[in-house]
mmCIF file of C-alpha atoms and ligand atoms in Angstrom:
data_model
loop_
_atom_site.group_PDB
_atom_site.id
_atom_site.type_symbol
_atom_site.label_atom_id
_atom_site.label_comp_id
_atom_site.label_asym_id
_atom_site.label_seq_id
_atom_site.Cartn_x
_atom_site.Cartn_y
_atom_site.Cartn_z
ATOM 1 C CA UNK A 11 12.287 21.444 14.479
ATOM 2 C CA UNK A 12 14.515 19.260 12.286
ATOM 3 C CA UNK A 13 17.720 20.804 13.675
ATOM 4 C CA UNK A 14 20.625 19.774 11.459
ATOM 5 C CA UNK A 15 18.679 17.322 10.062
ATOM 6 C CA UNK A 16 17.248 17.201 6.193
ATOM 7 C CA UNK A 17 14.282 14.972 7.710
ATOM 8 C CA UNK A 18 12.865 14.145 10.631
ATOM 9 C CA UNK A 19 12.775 10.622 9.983
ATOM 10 C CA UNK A 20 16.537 10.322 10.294
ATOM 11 C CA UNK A 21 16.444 12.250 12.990
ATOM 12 C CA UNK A 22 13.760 10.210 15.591
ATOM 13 C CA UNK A 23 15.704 7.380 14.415
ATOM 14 C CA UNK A 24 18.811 8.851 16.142
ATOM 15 C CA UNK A 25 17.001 10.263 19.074
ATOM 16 C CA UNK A 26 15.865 6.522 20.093
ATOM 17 C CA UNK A 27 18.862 5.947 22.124
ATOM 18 C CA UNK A 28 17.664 9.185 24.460
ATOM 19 C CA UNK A 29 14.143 7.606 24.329
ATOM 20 C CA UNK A 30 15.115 4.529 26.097
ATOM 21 C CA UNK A 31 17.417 6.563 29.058
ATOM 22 C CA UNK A 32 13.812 8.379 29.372
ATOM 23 C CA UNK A 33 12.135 5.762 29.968
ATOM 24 C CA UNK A 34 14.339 4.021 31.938
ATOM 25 C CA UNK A 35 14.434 7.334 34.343
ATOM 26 C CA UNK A 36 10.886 7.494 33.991
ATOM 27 C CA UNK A 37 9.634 4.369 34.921
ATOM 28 C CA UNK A 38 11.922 3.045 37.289
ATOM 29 C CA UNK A 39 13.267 4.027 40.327
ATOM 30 C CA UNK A 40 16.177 4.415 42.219
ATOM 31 C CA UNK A 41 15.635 1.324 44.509
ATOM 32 C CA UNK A 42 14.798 -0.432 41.425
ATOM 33 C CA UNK A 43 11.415 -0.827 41.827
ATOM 34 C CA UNK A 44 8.619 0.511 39.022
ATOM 35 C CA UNK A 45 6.954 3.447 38.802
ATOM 36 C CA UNK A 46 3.227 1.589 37.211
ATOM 37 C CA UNK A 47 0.291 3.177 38.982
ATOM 38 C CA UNK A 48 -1.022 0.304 41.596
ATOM 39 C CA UNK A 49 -4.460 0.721 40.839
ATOM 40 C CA UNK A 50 -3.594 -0.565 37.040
ATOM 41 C CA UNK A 51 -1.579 -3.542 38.301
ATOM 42 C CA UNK A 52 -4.220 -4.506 40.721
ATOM 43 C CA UNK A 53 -7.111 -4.564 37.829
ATOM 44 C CA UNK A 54 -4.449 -6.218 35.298
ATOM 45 C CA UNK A 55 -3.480 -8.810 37.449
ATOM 46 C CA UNK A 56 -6.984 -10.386 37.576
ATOM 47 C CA UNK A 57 -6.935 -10.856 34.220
ATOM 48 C CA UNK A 58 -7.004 -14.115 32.112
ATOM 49 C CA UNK A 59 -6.058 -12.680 28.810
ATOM 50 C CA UNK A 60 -4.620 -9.634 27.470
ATOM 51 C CA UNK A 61 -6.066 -8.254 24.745
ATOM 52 C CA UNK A 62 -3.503 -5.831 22.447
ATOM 53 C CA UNK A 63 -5.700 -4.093 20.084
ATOM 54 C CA UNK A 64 -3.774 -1.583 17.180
ATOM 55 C CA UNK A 65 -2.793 -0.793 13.492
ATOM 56 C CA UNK A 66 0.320 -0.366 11.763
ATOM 57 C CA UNK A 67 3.255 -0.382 13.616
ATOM 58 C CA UNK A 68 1.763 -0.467 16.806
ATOM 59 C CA UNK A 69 0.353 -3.337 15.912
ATOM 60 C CA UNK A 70 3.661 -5.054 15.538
ATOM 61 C CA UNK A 71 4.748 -3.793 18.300
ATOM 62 C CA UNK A 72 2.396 -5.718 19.968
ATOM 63 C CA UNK A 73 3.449 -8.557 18.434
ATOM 64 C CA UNK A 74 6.698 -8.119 20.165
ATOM 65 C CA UNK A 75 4.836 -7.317 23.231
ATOM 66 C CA UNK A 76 2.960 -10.334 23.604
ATOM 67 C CA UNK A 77 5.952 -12.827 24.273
ATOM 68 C CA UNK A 78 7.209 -10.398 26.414
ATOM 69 C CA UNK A 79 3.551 -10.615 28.508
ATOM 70 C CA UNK A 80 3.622 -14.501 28.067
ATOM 71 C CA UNK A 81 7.037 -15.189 29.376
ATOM 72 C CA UNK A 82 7.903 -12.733 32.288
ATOM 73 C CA UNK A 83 4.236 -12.100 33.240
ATOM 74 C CA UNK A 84 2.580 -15.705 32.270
ATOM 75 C CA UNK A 85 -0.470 -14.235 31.362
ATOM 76 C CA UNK A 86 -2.370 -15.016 27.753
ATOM 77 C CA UNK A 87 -2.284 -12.534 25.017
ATOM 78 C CA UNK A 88 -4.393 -11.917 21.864
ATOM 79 C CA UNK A 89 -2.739 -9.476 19.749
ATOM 80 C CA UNK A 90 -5.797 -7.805 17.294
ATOM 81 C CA UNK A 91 -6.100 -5.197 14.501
ATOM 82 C CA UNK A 92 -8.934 -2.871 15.348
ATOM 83 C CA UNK A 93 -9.784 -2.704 11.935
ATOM 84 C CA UNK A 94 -11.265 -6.484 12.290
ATOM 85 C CA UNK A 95 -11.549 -7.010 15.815
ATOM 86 C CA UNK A 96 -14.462 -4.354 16.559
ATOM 87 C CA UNK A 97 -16.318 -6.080 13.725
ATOM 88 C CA UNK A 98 -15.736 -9.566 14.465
ATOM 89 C CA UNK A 99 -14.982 -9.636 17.882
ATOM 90 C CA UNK A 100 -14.314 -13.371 18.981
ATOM 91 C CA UNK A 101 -15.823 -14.791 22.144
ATOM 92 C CA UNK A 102 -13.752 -12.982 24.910
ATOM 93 C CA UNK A 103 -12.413 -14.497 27.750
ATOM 94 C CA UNK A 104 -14.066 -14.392 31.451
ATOM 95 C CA UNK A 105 -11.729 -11.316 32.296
ATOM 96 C CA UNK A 106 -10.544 -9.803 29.656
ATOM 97 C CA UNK A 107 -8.022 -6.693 29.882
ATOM 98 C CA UNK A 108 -7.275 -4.361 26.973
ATOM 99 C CA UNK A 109 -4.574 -2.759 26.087
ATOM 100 C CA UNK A 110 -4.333 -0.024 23.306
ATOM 101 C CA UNK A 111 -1.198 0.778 21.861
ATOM 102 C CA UNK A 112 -1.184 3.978 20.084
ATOM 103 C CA UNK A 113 1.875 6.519 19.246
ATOM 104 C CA UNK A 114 -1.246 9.445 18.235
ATOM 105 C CA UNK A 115 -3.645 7.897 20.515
ATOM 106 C CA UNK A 116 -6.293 8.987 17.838
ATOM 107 C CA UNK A 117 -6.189 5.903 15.052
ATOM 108 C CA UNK A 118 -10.361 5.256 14.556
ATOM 109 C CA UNK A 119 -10.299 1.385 14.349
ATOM 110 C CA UNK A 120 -8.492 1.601 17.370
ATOM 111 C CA UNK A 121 -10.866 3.806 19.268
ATOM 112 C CA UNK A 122 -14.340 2.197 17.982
ATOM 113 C CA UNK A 123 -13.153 -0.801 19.617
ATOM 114 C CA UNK A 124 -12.227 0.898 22.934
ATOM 115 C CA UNK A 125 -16.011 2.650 22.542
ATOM 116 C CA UNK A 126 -17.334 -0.933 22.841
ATOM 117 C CA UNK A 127 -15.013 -2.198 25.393
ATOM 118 C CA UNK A 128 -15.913 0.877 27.359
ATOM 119 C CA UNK A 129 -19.963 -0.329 26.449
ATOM 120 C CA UNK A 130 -18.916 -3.528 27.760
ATOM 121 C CA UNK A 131 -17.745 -2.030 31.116
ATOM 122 C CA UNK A 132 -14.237 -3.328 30.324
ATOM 123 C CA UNK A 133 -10.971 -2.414 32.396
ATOM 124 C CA UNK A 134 -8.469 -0.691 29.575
ATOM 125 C CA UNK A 135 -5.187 1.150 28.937
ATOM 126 C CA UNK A 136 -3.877 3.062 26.187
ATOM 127 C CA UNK A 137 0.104 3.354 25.802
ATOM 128 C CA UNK A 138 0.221 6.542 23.560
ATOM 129 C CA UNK A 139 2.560 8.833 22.984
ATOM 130 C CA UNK A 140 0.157 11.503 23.541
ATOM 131 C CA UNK A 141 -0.869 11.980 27.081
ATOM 132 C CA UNK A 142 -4.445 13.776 26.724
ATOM 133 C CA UNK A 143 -5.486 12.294 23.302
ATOM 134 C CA UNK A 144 -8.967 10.564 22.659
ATOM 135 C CA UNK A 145 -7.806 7.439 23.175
ATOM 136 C CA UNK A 146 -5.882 7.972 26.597
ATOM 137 C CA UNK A 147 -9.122 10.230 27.547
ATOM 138 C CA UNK A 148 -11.073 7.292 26.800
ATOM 139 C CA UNK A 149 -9.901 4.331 28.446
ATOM 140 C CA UNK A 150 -9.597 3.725 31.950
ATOM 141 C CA UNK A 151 -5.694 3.596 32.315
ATOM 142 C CA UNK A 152 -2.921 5.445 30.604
ATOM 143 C CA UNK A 153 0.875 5.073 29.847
ATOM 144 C CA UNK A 154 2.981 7.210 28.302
ATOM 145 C CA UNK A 155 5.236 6.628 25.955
ATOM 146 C CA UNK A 156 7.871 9.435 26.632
ATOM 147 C CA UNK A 157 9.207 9.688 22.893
ATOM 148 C CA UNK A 158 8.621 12.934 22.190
ATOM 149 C CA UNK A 159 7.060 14.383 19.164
ATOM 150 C CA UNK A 160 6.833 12.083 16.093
ATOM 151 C CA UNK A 161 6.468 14.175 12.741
ATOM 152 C CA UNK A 162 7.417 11.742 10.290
ATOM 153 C CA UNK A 163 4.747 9.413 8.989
ATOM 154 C CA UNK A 164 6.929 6.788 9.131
ATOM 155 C CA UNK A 165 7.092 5.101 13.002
ATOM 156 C CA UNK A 166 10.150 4.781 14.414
ATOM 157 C CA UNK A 167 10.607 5.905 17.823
ATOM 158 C CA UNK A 168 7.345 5.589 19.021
ATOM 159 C CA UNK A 169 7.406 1.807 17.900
ATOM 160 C CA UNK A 170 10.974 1.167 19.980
ATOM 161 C CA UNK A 171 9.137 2.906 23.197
ATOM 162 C CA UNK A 172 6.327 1.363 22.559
ATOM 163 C CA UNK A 173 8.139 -2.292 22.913
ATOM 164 C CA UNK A 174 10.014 -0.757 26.455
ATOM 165 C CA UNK A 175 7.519 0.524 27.968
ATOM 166 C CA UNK A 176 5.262 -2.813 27.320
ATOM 167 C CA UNK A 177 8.449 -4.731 28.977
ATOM 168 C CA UNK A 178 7.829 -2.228 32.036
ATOM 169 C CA UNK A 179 4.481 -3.481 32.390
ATOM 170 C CA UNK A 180 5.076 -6.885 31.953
ATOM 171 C CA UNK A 181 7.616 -7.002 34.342
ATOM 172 C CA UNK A 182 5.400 -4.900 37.039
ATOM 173 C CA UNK A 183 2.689 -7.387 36.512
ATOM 174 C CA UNK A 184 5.254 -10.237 36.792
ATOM 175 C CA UNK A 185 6.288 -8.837 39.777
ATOM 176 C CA UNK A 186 2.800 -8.261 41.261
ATOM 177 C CA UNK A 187 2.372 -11.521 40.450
ATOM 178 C CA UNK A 188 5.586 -12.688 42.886
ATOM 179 C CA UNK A 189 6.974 -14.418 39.679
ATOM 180 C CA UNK A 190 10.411 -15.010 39.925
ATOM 181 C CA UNK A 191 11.409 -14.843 36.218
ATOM 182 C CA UNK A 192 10.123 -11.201 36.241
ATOM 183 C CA UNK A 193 12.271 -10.465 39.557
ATOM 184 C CA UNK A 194 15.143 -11.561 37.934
ATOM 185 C CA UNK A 195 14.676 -9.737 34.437
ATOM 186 C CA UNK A 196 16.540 -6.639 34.886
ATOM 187 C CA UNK A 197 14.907 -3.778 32.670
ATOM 188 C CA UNK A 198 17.560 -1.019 33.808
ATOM 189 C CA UNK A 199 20.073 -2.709 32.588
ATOM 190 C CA UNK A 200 18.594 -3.879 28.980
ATOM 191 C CA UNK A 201 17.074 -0.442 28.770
ATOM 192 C CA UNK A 202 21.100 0.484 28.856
ATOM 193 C CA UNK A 203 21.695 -2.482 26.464
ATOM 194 C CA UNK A 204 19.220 -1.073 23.852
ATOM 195 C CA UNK A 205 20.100 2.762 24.355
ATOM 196 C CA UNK A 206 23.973 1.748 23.472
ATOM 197 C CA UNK A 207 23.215 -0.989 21.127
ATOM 198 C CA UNK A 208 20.600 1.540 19.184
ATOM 199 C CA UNK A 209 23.860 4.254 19.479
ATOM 200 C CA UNK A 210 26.329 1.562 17.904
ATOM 201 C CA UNK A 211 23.504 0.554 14.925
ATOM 202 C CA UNK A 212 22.779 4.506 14.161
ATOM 203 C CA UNK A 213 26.888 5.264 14.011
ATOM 204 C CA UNK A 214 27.359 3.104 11.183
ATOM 205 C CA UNK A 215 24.804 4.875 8.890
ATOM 206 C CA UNK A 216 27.452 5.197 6.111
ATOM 207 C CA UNK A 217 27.953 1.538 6.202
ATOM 208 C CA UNK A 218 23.928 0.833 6.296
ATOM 209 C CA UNK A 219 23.711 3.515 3.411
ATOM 210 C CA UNK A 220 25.921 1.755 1.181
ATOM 211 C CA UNK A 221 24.466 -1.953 1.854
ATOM 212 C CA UNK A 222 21.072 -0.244 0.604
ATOM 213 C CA UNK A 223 22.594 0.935 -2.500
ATOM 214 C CA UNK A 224 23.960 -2.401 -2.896
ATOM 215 C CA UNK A 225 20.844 -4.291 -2.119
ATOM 216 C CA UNK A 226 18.309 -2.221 -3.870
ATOM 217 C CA UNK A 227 19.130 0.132 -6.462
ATOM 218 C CA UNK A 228 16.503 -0.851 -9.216
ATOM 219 C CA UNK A 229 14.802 -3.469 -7.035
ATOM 220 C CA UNK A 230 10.690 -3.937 -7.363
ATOM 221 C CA UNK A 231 10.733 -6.506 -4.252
ATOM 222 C CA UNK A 232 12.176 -7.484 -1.075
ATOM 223 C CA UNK A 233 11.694 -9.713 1.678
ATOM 224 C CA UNK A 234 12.531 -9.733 5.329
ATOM 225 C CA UNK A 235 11.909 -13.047 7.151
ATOM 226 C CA UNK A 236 13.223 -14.414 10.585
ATOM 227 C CA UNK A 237 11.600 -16.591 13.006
ATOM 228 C CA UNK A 238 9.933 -16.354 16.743
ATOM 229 C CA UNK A 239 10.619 -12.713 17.607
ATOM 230 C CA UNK A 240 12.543 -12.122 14.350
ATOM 231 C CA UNK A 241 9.143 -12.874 12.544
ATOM 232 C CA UNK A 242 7.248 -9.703 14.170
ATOM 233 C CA UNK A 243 10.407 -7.660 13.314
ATOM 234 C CA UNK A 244 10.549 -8.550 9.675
ATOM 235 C CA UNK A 245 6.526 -7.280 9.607
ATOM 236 C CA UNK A 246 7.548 -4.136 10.936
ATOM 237 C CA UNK A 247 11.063 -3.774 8.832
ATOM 238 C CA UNK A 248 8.889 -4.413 5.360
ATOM 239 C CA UNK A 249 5.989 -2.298 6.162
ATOM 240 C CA UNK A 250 8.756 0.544 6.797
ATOM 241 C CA UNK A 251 10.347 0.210 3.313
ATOM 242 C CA UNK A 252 7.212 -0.072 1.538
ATOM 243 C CA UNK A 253 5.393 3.230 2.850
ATOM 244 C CA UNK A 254 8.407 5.136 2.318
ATOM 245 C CA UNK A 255 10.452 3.594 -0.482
ATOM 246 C CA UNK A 256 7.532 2.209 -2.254
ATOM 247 C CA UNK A 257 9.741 -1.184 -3.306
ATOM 248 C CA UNK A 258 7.063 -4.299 -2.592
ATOM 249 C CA UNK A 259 8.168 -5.891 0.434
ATOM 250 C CA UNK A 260 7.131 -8.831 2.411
ATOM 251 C CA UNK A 261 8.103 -9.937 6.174
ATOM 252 C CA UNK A 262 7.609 -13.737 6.799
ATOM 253 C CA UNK A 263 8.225 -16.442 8.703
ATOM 254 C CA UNK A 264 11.087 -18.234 7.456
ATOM 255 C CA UNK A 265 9.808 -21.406 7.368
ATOM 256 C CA UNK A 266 6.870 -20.520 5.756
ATOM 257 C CA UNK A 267 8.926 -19.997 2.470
ATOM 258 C CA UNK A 268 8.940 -23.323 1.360
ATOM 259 C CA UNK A 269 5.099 -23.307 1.759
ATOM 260 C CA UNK A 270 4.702 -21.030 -1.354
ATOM 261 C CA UNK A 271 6.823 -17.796 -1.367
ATOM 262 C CA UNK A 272 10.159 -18.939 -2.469
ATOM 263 C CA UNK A 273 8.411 -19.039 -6.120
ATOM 264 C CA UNK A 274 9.281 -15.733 -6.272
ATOM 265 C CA UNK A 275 12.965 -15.809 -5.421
ATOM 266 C CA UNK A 276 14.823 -15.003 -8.580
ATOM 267 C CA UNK A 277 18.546 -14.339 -9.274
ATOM 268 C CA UNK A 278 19.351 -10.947 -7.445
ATOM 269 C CA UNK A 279 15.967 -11.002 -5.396
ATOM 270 C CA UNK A 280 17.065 -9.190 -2.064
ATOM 271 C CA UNK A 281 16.326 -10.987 0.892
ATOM 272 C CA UNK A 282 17.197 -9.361 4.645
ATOM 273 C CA UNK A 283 17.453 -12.165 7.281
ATOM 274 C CA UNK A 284 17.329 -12.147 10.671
ATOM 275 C CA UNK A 285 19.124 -13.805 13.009
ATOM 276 C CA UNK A 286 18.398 -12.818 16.452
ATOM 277 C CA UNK A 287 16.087 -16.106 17.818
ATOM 278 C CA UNK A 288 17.969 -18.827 19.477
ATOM 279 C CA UNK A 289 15.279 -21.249 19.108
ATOM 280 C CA UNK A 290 14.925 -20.455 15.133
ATOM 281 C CA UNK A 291 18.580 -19.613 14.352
ATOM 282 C CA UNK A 292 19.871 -22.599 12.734
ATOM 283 C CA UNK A 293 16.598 -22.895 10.846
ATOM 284 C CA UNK A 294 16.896 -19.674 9.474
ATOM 285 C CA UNK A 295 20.260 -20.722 8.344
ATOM 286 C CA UNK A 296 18.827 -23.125 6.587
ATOM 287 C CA UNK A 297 16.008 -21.230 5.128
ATOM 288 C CA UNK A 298 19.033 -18.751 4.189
ATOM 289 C CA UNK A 299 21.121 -21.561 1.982
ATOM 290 C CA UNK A 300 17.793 -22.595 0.058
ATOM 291 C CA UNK A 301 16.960 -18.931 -0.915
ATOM 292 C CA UNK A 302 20.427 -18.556 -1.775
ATOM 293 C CA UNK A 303 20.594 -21.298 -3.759
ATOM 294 C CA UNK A 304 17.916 -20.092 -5.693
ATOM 295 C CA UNK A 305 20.155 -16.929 -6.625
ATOM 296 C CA UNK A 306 18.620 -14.558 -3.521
ATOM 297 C CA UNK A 307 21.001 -11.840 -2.580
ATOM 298 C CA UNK A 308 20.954 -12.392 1.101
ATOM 299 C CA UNK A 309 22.206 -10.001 3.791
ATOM 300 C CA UNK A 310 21.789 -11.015 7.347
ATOM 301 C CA UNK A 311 21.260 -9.306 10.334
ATOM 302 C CA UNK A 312 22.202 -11.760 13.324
ATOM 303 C CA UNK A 313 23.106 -11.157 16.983
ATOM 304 C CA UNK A 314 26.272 -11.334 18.283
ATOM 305 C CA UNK A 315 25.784 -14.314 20.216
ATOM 306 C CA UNK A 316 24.435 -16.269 16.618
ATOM 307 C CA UNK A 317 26.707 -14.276 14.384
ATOM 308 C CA UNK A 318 28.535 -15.736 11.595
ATOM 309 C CA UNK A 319 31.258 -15.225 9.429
ATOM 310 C CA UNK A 320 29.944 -13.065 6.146
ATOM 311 C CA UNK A 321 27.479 -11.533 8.032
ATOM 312 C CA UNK A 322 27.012 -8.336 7.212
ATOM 313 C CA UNK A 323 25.035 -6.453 10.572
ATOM 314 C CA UNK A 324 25.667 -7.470 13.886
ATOM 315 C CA UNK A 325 23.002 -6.818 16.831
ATOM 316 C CA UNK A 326 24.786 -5.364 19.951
ATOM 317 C CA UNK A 327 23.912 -7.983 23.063
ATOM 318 C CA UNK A 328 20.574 -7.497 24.427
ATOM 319 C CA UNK A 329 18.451 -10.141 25.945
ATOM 320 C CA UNK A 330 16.444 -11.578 22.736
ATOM 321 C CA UNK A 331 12.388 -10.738 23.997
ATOM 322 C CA UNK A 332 13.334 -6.875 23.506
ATOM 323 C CA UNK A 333 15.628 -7.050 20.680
ATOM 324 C CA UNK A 334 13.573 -5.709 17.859
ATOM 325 C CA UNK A 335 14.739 -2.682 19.997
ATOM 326 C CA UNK A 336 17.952 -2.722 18.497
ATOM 327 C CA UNK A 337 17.139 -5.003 15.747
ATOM 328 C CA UNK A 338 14.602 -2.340 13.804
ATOM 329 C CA UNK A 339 17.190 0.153 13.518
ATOM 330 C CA UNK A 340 19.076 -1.140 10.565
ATOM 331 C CA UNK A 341 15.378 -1.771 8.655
ATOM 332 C CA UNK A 342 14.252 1.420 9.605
ATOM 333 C CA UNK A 343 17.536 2.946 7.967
ATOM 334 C CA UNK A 344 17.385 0.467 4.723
ATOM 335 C CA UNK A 345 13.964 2.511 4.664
ATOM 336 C CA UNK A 346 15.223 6.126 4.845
ATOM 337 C CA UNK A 347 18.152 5.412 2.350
ATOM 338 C CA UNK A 348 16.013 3.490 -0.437
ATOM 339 C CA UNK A 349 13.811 6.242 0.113
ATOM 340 C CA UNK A 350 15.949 8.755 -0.406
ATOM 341 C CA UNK A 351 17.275 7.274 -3.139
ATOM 342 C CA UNK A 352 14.194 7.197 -4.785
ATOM 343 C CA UNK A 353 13.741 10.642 -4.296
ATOM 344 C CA UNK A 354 10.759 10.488 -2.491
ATOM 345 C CA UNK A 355 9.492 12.774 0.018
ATOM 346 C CA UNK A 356 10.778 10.400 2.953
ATOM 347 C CA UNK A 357 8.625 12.417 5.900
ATOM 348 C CA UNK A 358 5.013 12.329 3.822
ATOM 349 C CA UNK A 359 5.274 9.017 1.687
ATOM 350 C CA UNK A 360 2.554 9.920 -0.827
ATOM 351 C CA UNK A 361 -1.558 8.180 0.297
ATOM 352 C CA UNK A 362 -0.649 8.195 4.428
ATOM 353 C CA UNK A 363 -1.245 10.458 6.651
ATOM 354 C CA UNK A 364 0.672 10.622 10.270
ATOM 355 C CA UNK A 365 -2.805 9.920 12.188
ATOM 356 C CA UNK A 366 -5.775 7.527 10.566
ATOM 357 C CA UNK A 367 -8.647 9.153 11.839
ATOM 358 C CA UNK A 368 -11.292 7.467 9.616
ATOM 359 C CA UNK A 369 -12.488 3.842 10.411
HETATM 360 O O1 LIG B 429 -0.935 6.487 15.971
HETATM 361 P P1 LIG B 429 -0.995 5.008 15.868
HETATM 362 O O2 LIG B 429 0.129 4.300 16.522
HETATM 363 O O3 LIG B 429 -2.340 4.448 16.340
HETATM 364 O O4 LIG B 429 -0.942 4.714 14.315
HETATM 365 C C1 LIG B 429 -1.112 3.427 13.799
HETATM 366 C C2 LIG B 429 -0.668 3.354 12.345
HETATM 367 O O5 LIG B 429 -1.459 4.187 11.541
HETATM 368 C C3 LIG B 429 0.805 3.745 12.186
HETATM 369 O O6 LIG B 429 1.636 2.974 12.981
HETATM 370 C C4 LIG B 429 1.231 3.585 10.716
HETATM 371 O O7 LIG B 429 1.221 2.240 10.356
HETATM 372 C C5 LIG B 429 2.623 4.197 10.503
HETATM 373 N N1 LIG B 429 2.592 5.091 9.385
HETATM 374 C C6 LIG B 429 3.686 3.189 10.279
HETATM 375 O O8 LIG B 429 4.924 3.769 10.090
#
């Protein structure tokens, strides 16, 4: 039930800090070491490219996932939309390994691609956040994504476990793998970081509610950009406001502005930056002045560590290949306040439904 709560959007968005404790307790233990079934990490660990297959938001959070994969467990990643990869599958790799990632574990692109990775006799998992749904039936490995229920159409929770639990894998494979960099990254502790960071970003709602006001009332567009692992964030913080808000709203590279989209920055056109990648941050700044200059209304969103003066949302410390963790949770309440303020029915944005079960 909604509790206290007028919607259940605002309400998985608060329960994310809980989420990460669970799957901290969940997945590892008290020696430290993780709780992955060893039959999974012996079949992953053969293989010479991962291939993420989703829609939507778990799509992006594959995104994320993918540089976590690459840098703690060195292994190559392809990051695919079932709607196009089951129709135009590319030439696979000699040992291919799939993972799906799927809060319903019932989305139909997703599942006619596992149906021919399954024809192919292909070794797959499915991290959903429903244990015995089609897809988790279906494939040969499951993970759970411990988030509990998600009613509202729009992801929020599920997306935030779905980027923890693929830095549990990652750093069991890593560790199967005797790599050193995946020794040394210590999950129980950033699972802490994002739980309290998350807690810190949901208790200054009144602030975030007010910055949306400011930012949006009567706005058409928006855009979110950021670089490196700021650039798979801004996908998922624009997708949020436009299913539930209905304002247009692009995420992009930041350096892919000059290269045709700052044509459409106008006096007043709201732009949310991020600020959270070391390599990109001073190019982002830069990509901030020249949308400024061109009369953008620019609120940023920067880590501590990269933080300026005038910045208007600070990101708690958290080691920067999880921090769309914390870094979602001020997009995903711009969302729920434009929306809101729209008067919109902020659980069932009008055309979705919570699980796309047609291809
Ligand atoms: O259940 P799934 O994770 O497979 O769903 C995928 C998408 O349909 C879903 O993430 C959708 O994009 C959400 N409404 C986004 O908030």
């Amino acid at each position: 039930s909604k509790g206290t709560y007028d919607h259940y959007m605002l309400k998985e968005i608060d329960e994310q800090p809980n989420v990460m404790r669970k799957i901290s307790k969940n997945y590892i233990n008290d020696d430290g070491s993780l709780n992955v079934e060893q039959d999974l990490l012996d079949e992953i660990k053969q293989a010479d490219r991962l291939y993420i297959v989703a829609a939507g938001t778990s799509y992006h959070a594959g995104l994320v996932g993918r540089n976590i994969f690459e840098k703690i467990a060195d292994v190559p990643v392809d990051v695919e939309l079932g709607s196009e990869f089951g129709y135009h599958m590319p030439k696979l790799s000699k040992k291919p390994f799939f993972i799906f990632l799927s809060q319903s574990g019932e989305t139909a692109d997703s599942r006619q691609v596992l149906v021919k990775v399954n024809e192919m006799k292909l070794p797959s998992l499915t991290m959903t956040n429903v244990a015995n749904s089609t897809l988790s039936r279906e494939a040969t490995y499951t993970m759970e994504l411990l988030a509990g229920p998600e009613i509202a159409v729009a992801s929020t929770k599920a997306y935030t476990a779905q980027i923890a639990v693929e830095a549990v894998l990652a750093k069991a494979l890593g560790e199967a793998k005797d790599l050193q960099i995946a020794k040394e990254f210590n999950l129980k502790e950033q699972l802490a970081l994002a739980a309290n960071g998350i807690q810190t970003i949901v208790d200054e709602k009144d602030k975030i509610k007010k910055l949306t006001a400011d930012y949006l009332t009567n706005k058409s567009d928006a855009f979110y950009i950021g670089r490196g692992v700021d650039y798979a964030l801004s996908l998922e913080a624009a997708l949020k406001l436009k299913e539930i808000s209905y304002i247009h709203a692009e995420g992009f590279a930041a350096g892919e502005l000059k290269h045709g989209t700052i044509a459409l920055i106008e006096k007043d056109t709201p732009v949310f930056a991020y600020v959270n990648d070391g390599i990109g941050a001073s190019h982002t700044r830069g990509n901030i002045q020249e949308v400024e200059a061109r009369g953008a209304h620019v609120l940023v969103i920067a880590s501590q560590k990269y933080a300026e003066a005038g910045d208007q949302i600070i990101i708690p410390e958290i080691d920067e290949l999880i921090s769309p963790i914390i870094s979602i949770v001020p997009a995903q309440l711009i969302a729920y306040y434009a929306s809101l303020a729209r008067g919109n029915d902020v659980d069932k944005p009008r055309n979705l439904a919570k699980s796309v079960t047609v291809e």
